[in-house]
Amino acid sequence: MTERGTADELFARLPSSTRRTLEQIGLGLPVLRRIAAEEGGERRVRHIVSEFTPSADWRDLGRDTPVWRWIRLLLVAAAGVAVCLASTYLVGPYALLVGVVCAPAVGWAGSRARASGAELVVCCLVGFSYVVLIWVGSQQADQWYLHLRGRAARVTYARPLRSESHGVSTLYCRVRLPDGSVRQVIRNDKTCTEATMVGLRTRAVVDPAGHYRPFLGGVSDLGFGFWDHLCLGAATVLVLAPLTTALVSGRSALRGRGSGRAGGATA
């Protein structure tokens, strides 16, 4: 293929908007043909065309750019929350410790993403949202699970469990499930710790798999309260804050690179 043919073919592959941009900055098809006719011109033409190919712009925004750093922060924080909440299936409220173990990874990702004072605010928002989700979420995950997968059942009040800590005695309500096992409930009701309640039946929401503790009341009582709204808000901030910053950083980088290429071509 001749040098002129190479320039024509490469120019024809470009979107019409890109061809117009090249013509406006003095790099239209006639100029590309003249460049291609010079020694080493074919390589220069290919370089010019690749610089103005839109897909190449986005490829330039690789994993070492601010865009990837913010996406990485989002992925690491979301993964930490997911692992923490999923571990409640095995260790219950102690899943908070799992979230704490994952926190240094979130801190590292945030330190790699931050480059200015404004971005420090975004990192702080992500960090605060992460803390809310692992702290409050680990306490609410059992109720979320029961709301989705729980089964209504009739249970029997059992003798409450007494626990002493630092000289303070606390009673925790327990119930006997239909399978005969005795489990502590998620949250005491007003009368379940009274001795006169032992042996009486009441309704509850239970986990068919037996991993989560039963909840006294019906499925409708597993309402969406303050703490649930707080977790929903924290999850929204956790996702939108780094994602929005990544989009803004990406657009700024593209504009800067486009201006630099146009300036370099004009020179």
mmCIF file of C-alpha atoms in Angstrom:
data_model
loop_
_atom_site.group_PDB
_atom_site.id
_atom_site.type_symbol
_atom_site.label_atom_id
_atom_site.label_comp_id
_atom_site.label_asym_id
_atom_site.label_seq_id
_atom_site.Cartn_x
_atom_site.Cartn_y
_atom_site.Cartn_z
ATOM 1 C CA MET A 1 0.000 0.000 0.000
ATOM 2 C CA THR A 2 1.348 3.487 -0.917
ATOM 3 C CA GLU A 3 1.913 6.241 1.636
ATOM 4 C CA ARG A 4 -1.030 8.145 0.158
ATOM 5 C CA GLY A 5 -3.203 5.069 0.381
ATOM 6 C CA THR A 6 -2.243 4.610 4.033
ATOM 7 C CA ALA A 7 -3.187 8.199 4.875
ATOM 8 C CA ASP A 8 -6.497 7.900 3.016
ATOM 9 C CA GLU A 9 -7.408 4.620 4.707
ATOM 10 C CA LEU A 10 -6.554 5.784 8.222
ATOM 11 C CA PHE A 11 -8.355 9.092 7.741
ATOM 12 C CA ALA A 12 -11.445 7.304 6.409
ATOM 13 C CA ARG A 13 -11.657 5.111 9.525
ATOM 14 C CA LEU A 14 -12.008 8.130 11.795
ATOM 15 C CA PRO A 15 -15.441 9.384 12.912
ATOM 16 C CA SER A 16 -16.655 12.425 11.013
ATOM 17 C CA SER A 17 -16.340 14.607 14.130
ATOM 18 C CA THR A 18 -12.677 13.614 14.504
ATOM 19 C CA ARG A 19 -11.978 14.298 10.831
ATOM 20 C CA ARG A 20 -13.457 17.774 11.230
ATOM 21 C CA THR A 21 -11.270 18.369 14.286
ATOM 22 C CA LEU A 22 -8.146 17.400 12.351
ATOM 23 C CA GLU A 23 -9.115 19.704 9.487
ATOM 24 C CA GLN A 24 -9.746 22.598 11.869
ATOM 25 C CA ILE A 25 -6.262 22.324 13.403
ATOM 26 C CA GLY A 26 -4.553 22.004 10.018
ATOM 27 C CA LEU A 27 -4.179 18.222 9.879
ATOM 28 C CA GLY A 28 -6.701 17.404 7.159
ATOM 29 C CA LEU A 29 -6.265 14.671 4.583
ATOM 30 C CA PRO A 30 -4.060 16.715 2.195
ATOM 31 C CA VAL A 31 -1.637 17.502 5.028
ATOM 32 C CA LEU A 32 -1.559 13.877 6.152
ATOM 33 C CA ARG A 33 -0.776 12.838 2.575
ATOM 34 C CA ARG A 34 2.178 15.215 2.457
ATOM 35 C CA ILE A 35 3.456 13.937 5.803
ATOM 36 C CA ALA A 36 3.092 10.328 4.628
ATOM 37 C CA ALA A 37 5.180 11.095 1.526
ATOM 38 C CA GLU A 38 8.157 12.135 3.669
ATOM 39 C CA GLU A 39 10.723 9.728 5.053
ATOM 40 C CA GLY A 40 9.190 7.887 7.998
ATOM 41 C CA GLY A 41 5.958 9.715 7.263
ATOM 42 C CA GLU A 42 3.722 6.654 7.431
ATOM 43 C CA ARG A 43 4.678 6.081 11.074
ATOM 44 C CA ARG A 44 4.027 9.752 11.877
ATOM 45 C CA VAL A 45 0.605 9.629 10.227
ATOM 46 C CA ARG A 46 -0.336 6.531 12.198
ATOM 47 C CA HIS A 47 0.760 8.254 15.404
ATOM 48 C CA ILE A 48 -1.264 11.398 14.645
ATOM 49 C CA VAL A 49 -4.380 9.403 13.808
ATOM 50 C CA SER A 50 -4.043 7.193 16.905
ATOM 51 C CA GLU A 51 -3.674 10.283 19.095
ATOM 52 C CA PHE A 52 -7.046 11.556 17.908
ATOM 53 C CA THR A 53 -8.862 8.207 18.006
ATOM 54 C CA PRO A 54 -11.539 8.507 20.787
ATOM 55 C CA SER A 55 -11.083 4.937 22.021
ATOM 56 C CA ALA A 56 -7.382 5.567 22.480
ATOM 57 C CA ASP A 57 -8.202 8.428 24.824
ATOM 58 C CA TRP A 58 -10.017 6.112 27.186
ATOM 59 C CA ARG A 59 -7.308 3.489 26.944
ATOM 60 C CA ASP A 60 -4.911 6.149 28.162
ATOM 61 C CA LEU A 61 -6.931 6.356 31.360
ATOM 62 C CA GLY A 62 -5.396 3.125 32.586
ATOM 63 C CA ARG A 63 -4.951 1.730 36.030
ATOM 64 C CA ASP A 64 -2.233 4.193 37.037
ATOM 65 C CA THR A 65 -4.489 7.217 36.606
ATOM 66 C CA PRO A 66 -6.720 9.014 39.152
ATOM 67 C CA VAL A 67 -9.758 7.398 37.511
ATOM 68 C CA TRP A 68 -8.584 3.912 38.373
ATOM 69 C CA ARG A 69 -7.534 4.993 41.871
ATOM 70 C CA TRP A 70 -11.055 6.178 42.688
ATOM 71 C CA ILE A 71 -12.603 3.074 41.152
ATOM 72 C CA ARG A 72 -10.187 0.978 43.197
ATOM 73 C CA LEU A 73 -11.228 2.805 46.379
ATOM 74 C CA LEU A 74 -14.870 2.061 45.571
ATOM 75 C CA LEU A 75 -14.156 -1.617 44.889
ATOM 76 C CA VAL A 76 -12.028 -2.110 48.020
ATOM 77 C CA ALA A 77 -14.518 -0.343 50.310
ATOM 78 C CA ALA A 78 -17.510 -2.176 48.828
ATOM 79 C CA ALA A 79 -15.695 -5.509 49.113
ATOM 80 C CA GLY A 80 -14.851 -4.824 52.771
ATOM 81 C CA VAL A 81 -18.483 -4.048 53.575
ATOM 82 C CA ALA A 82 -19.707 -7.101 51.654
ATOM 83 C CA VAL A 83 -17.301 -9.447 53.456
ATOM 84 C CA CYS A 84 -18.230 -7.940 56.813
ATOM 85 C CA LEU A 85 -21.981 -8.307 56.294
ATOM 86 C CA ALA A 86 -21.658 -11.778 54.791
ATOM 87 C CA SER A 87 -19.636 -12.960 57.787
ATOM 88 C CA THR A 88 -22.608 -12.224 60.069
ATOM 89 C CA TYR A 89 -24.011 -15.492 58.726
ATOM 90 C CA LEU A 90 -21.273 -17.305 60.648
ATOM 91 C CA VAL A 91 -20.178 -15.072 63.531
ATOM 92 C CA GLY A 92 -23.192 -12.802 64.074
ATOM 93 C CA PRO A 93 -22.541 -9.333 65.535
ATOM 94 C CA TYR A 94 -18.846 -10.150 65.884
ATOM 95 C CA ALA A 95 -18.628 -9.572 62.134
ATOM 96 C CA LEU A 96 -17.681 -6.015 63.060
ATOM 97 C CA LEU A 97 -14.191 -7.359 63.729
ATOM 98 C CA VAL A 98 -14.035 -8.612 60.142
ATOM 99 C CA GLY A 99 -14.819 -5.113 58.924
ATOM 100 C CA VAL A 100 -12.100 -3.707 61.177
ATOM 101 C CA VAL A 101 -9.587 -6.156 59.709
ATOM 102 C CA CYS A 102 -10.499 -4.949 56.190
ATOM 103 C CA ALA A 103 -10.261 -1.262 57.177
ATOM 104 C CA PRO A 104 -6.488 -0.870 56.522
ATOM 105 C CA ALA A 105 -7.025 -1.884 52.892
ATOM 106 C CA VAL A 106 -9.677 0.819 52.548
ATOM 107 C CA GLY A 107 -7.328 3.347 54.150
ATOM 108 C CA TRP A 108 -4.547 2.391 51.737
ATOM 109 C CA ALA A 109 -6.830 2.753 48.708
ATOM 110 C CA GLY A 110 -7.985 6.153 49.980
ATOM 111 C CA SER A 111 -4.423 7.391 50.501
ATOM 112 C CA ARG A 112 -3.557 6.366 46.942
ATOM 113 C CA ALA A 113 -6.582 8.164 45.492
ATOM 114 C CA ARG A 114 -6.245 11.491 47.318
ATOM 115 C CA ALA A 115 -4.317 14.224 45.496
ATOM 116 C CA SER A 116 -5.855 17.495 46.723
ATOM 117 C CA GLY A 117 -7.751 19.032 49.623
ATOM 118 C CA ALA A 118 -11.113 18.563 47.936
ATOM 119 C CA GLU A 119 -10.363 14.902 47.299
ATOM 120 C CA LEU A 120 -9.460 14.483 50.975
ATOM 121 C CA VAL A 121 -13.081 15.367 51.758
ATOM 122 C CA VAL A 122 -14.251 12.604 49.401
ATOM 123 C CA CYS A 123 -11.935 10.107 51.100
ATOM 124 C CA CYS A 124 -13.286 11.139 54.507
ATOM 125 C CA LEU A 125 -16.864 10.643 53.285
ATOM 126 C CA VAL A 126 -16.001 7.166 52.018
ATOM 127 C CA GLY A 127 -14.239 6.332 55.277
ATOM 128 C CA PHE A 128 -17.145 7.554 57.409
ATOM 129 C CA SER A 129 -19.635 5.612 55.268
ATOM 130 C CA TYR A 130 -17.510 2.489 55.599
ATOM 131 C CA VAL A 131 -17.436 2.776 59.392
ATOM 132 C CA VAL A 132 -21.225 3.249 59.538
ATOM 133 C CA LEU A 133 -21.861 0.239 57.316
ATOM 134 C CA ILE A 134 -19.606 -2.184 59.179
ATOM 135 C CA TRP A 135 -20.624 -0.911 62.625
ATOM 136 C CA VAL A 136 -24.370 -0.510 62.217
ATOM 137 C CA GLY A 137 -24.728 -2.973 59.344
ATOM 138 C CA SER A 138 -23.182 -5.814 61.319
ATOM 139 C CA GLN A 139 -25.886 -5.269 63.967
ATOM 140 C CA GLN A 140 -28.737 -4.991 61.459
ATOM 141 C CA ALA A 141 -27.757 -7.681 58.950
ATOM 142 C CA ASP A 142 -29.634 -10.438 60.799
ATOM 143 C CA GLN A 143 -32.899 -8.464 60.586
ATOM 144 C CA TRP A 144 -32.331 -7.700 56.892
ATOM 145 C CA TYR A 145 -31.830 -11.401 56.278
ATOM 146 C CA LEU A 146 -34.941 -12.392 58.218
ATOM 147 C CA HIS A 147 -36.972 -9.768 56.350
ATOM 148 C CA LEU A 148 -35.986 -11.437 53.066
ATOM 149 C CA ARG A 149 -35.688 -15.113 53.997
ATOM 150 C CA GLY A 150 -37.285 -15.437 57.434
ATOM 151 C CA ARG A 151 -40.270 -17.670 58.181
ATOM 152 C CA ALA A 152 -43.105 -16.920 60.578
ATOM 153 C CA ALA A 153 -43.375 -19.459 63.415
ATOM 154 C CA ARG A 154 -44.861 -20.003 66.876
ATOM 155 C CA VAL A 155 -42.229 -20.204 69.613
ATOM 156 C CA THR A 156 -42.277 -20.737 73.379
ATOM 157 C CA TYR A 157 -40.674 -18.430 75.917
ATOM 158 C CA ALA A 158 -37.802 -20.152 77.712
ATOM 159 C CA ARG A 159 -36.003 -19.203 80.882
ATOM 160 C CA PRO A 160 -34.000 -16.015 80.170
ATOM 161 C CA LEU A 161 -30.233 -16.025 80.196
ATOM 162 C CA ARG A 162 -28.539 -13.914 82.865
ATOM 163 C CA SER A 163 -25.188 -12.341 82.052
ATOM 164 C CA GLU A 164 -22.990 -10.310 84.394
ATOM 165 C CA SER A 165 -20.362 -7.866 83.221
ATOM 166 C CA HIS A 166 -18.477 -5.343 85.392
ATOM 167 C CA GLY A 167 -20.947 -5.880 88.207
ATOM 168 C CA VAL A 168 -24.000 -5.295 85.996
ATOM 169 C CA SER A 169 -26.497 -8.114 85.552
ATOM 170 C CA THR A 170 -28.493 -8.325 82.311
ATOM 171 C CA LEU A 171 -31.264 -10.699 81.259
ATOM 172 C CA TYR A 172 -31.465 -11.885 77.651
ATOM 173 C CA CYS A 173 -34.676 -13.392 76.344
ATOM 174 C CA ARG A 174 -34.613 -16.932 74.921
ATOM 175 C CA VAL A 175 -37.251 -18.945 73.099
ATOM 176 C CA ARG A 176 -37.766 -22.578 72.211
ATOM 177 C CA LEU A 177 -38.144 -23.070 68.455
ATOM 178 C CA PRO A 178 -40.443 -25.615 66.780
ATOM 179 C CA ASP A 179 -37.463 -27.966 66.294
ATOM 180 C CA GLY A 180 -36.873 -28.007 70.069
ATOM 181 C CA SER A 181 -33.728 -25.884 70.134
ATOM 182 C CA VAL A 182 -33.449 -22.893 72.480
ATOM 183 C CA ARG A 183 -32.077 -19.657 71.010
ATOM 184 C CA GLN A 184 -31.478 -16.177 72.294
ATOM 185 C CA VAL A 185 -33.574 -13.623 70.400
ATOM 186 C CA ILE A 186 -32.275 -10.639 68.441
ATOM 187 C CA ARG A 187 -33.928 -8.128 70.733
ATOM 188 C CA ASN A 188 -35.892 -8.454 73.970
ATOM 189 C CA ASP A 189 -39.524 -7.412 74.015
ATOM 190 C CA LYS A 190 -41.154 -5.736 77.018
ATOM 191 C CA THR A 191 -42.140 -8.865 78.946
ATOM 192 C CA CYS A 192 -40.025 -11.772 77.680
ATOM 193 C CA THR A 193 -37.609 -11.676 80.633
ATOM 194 C CA GLU A 194 -40.337 -12.013 83.268
ATOM 195 C CA ALA A 195 -40.521 -15.380 85.006
ATOM 196 C CA THR A 196 -44.271 -15.609 84.392
ATOM 197 C CA MET A 197 -43.691 -15.667 80.622
ATOM 198 C CA VAL A 198 -41.814 -18.974 80.635
ATOM 199 C CA GLY A 199 -43.853 -21.620 78.792
ATOM 200 C CA LEU A 200 -46.131 -19.154 77.003
ATOM 201 C CA ARG A 201 -46.254 -19.125 73.223
ATOM 202 C CA THR A 202 -45.750 -16.162 70.931
ATOM 203 C CA ARG A 203 -45.022 -15.469 67.303
ATOM 204 C CA ALA A 204 -41.552 -14.911 65.873
ATOM 205 C CA VAL A 205 -39.613 -14.783 62.608
ATOM 206 C CA VAL A 206 -36.999 -17.523 62.427
ATOM 207 C CA ASP A 207 -34.178 -18.416 60.071
ATOM 208 C CA PRO A 208 -34.976 -21.748 58.386
ATOM 209 C CA ALA A 209 -31.237 -22.511 58.206
ATOM 210 C CA GLY A 210 -30.754 -21.742 61.899
ATOM 211 C CA HIS A 211 -27.817 -19.348 61.495
ATOM 212 C CA TYR A 212 -29.510 -16.149 62.626
ATOM 213 C CA ARG A 213 -31.288 -15.657 65.944
ATOM 214 C CA PRO A 214 -35.113 -15.448 65.949
ATOM 215 C CA PHE A 215 -36.930 -12.124 66.037
ATOM 216 C CA LEU A 216 -39.942 -11.689 68.312
ATOM 217 C CA GLY A 217 -42.935 -10.466 66.317
ATOM 218 C CA GLY A 218 -44.079 -10.748 62.732
ATOM 219 C CA VAL A 219 -42.367 -9.959 59.433
ATOM 220 C CA SER A 220 -44.181 -6.620 59.364
ATOM 221 C CA ASP A 221 -42.428 -5.691 62.618
ATOM 222 C CA LEU A 222 -39.083 -5.912 60.832
ATOM 223 C CA GLY A 223 -39.644 -2.375 59.639
ATOM 224 C CA PHE A 224 -37.233 0.055 58.025
ATOM 225 C CA GLY A 225 -36.158 2.264 60.912
ATOM 226 C CA PHE A 226 -33.600 4.974 61.594
ATOM 227 C CA TRP A 227 -30.557 2.699 61.552
ATOM 228 C CA ASP A 228 -31.642 1.097 58.297
ATOM 229 C CA HIS A 229 -32.051 4.516 56.667
ATOM 230 C CA LEU A 230 -28.635 5.501 57.998
ATOM 231 C CA CYS A 231 -27.057 2.452 56.369
ATOM 232 C CA LEU A 232 -28.866 3.152 53.105
ATOM 233 C CA GLY A 233 -27.552 6.717 53.092
ATOM 234 C CA ALA A 234 -24.028 5.545 53.919
ATOM 235 C CA ALA A 235 -24.126 2.994 51.101
ATOM 236 C CA THR A 236 -25.235 5.707 48.659
ATOM 237 C CA VAL A 237 -22.362 7.976 49.673
ATOM 238 C CA LEU A 238 -19.884 5.079 49.571
ATOM 239 C CA VAL A 239 -20.769 4.397 45.928
ATOM 240 C CA LEU A 240 -21.514 7.854 44.526
ATOM 241 C CA ALA A 241 -18.664 9.845 46.122
ATOM 242 C CA PRO A 242 -15.732 7.969 44.519
ATOM 243 C CA LEU A 243 -17.665 7.201 41.336
ATOM 244 C CA THR A 244 -18.522 10.867 40.748
ATOM 245 C CA THR A 245 -14.952 11.922 41.490
ATOM 246 C CA ALA A 246 -13.665 9.303 39.044
ATOM 247 C CA LEU A 247 -15.947 10.627 36.293
ATOM 248 C CA VAL A 248 -14.881 14.219 36.939
ATOM 249 C CA SER A 249 -11.200 13.211 36.961
ATOM 250 C CA GLY A 250 -11.642 11.259 33.733
ATOM 251 C CA ARG A 251 -13.286 14.134 31.903
ATOM 252 C CA SER A 252 -10.662 16.580 33.133
ATOM 253 C CA ALA A 253 -7.886 14.269 31.943
ATOM 254 C CA LEU A 254 -9.505 13.866 28.535
ATOM 255 C CA ARG A 255 -9.922 17.618 28.107
ATOM 256 C CA GLY A 256 -6.340 18.218 29.151
ATOM 257 C CA ARG A 257 -4.985 15.599 26.804
ATOM 258 C CA GLY A 258 -7.152 16.827 23.948
ATOM 259 C CA SER A 259 -5.888 20.394 24.444
ATOM 260 C CA GLY A 260 -2.312 19.178 24.637
ATOM 261 C CA ARG A 261 -2.600 17.195 21.418
ATOM 262 C CA ALA A 262 -4.228 20.052 19.574
ATOM 263 C CA GLY A 263 -1.542 22.463 20.791
ATOM 264 C CA GLY A 264 1.237 20.055 19.881
ATOM 265 C CA ALA A 265 -0.189 19.451 16.408
ATOM 266 C CA THR A 266 -0.576 23.192 15.740
ATOM 267 C CA ALA A 267 3.017 23.813 16.787
#
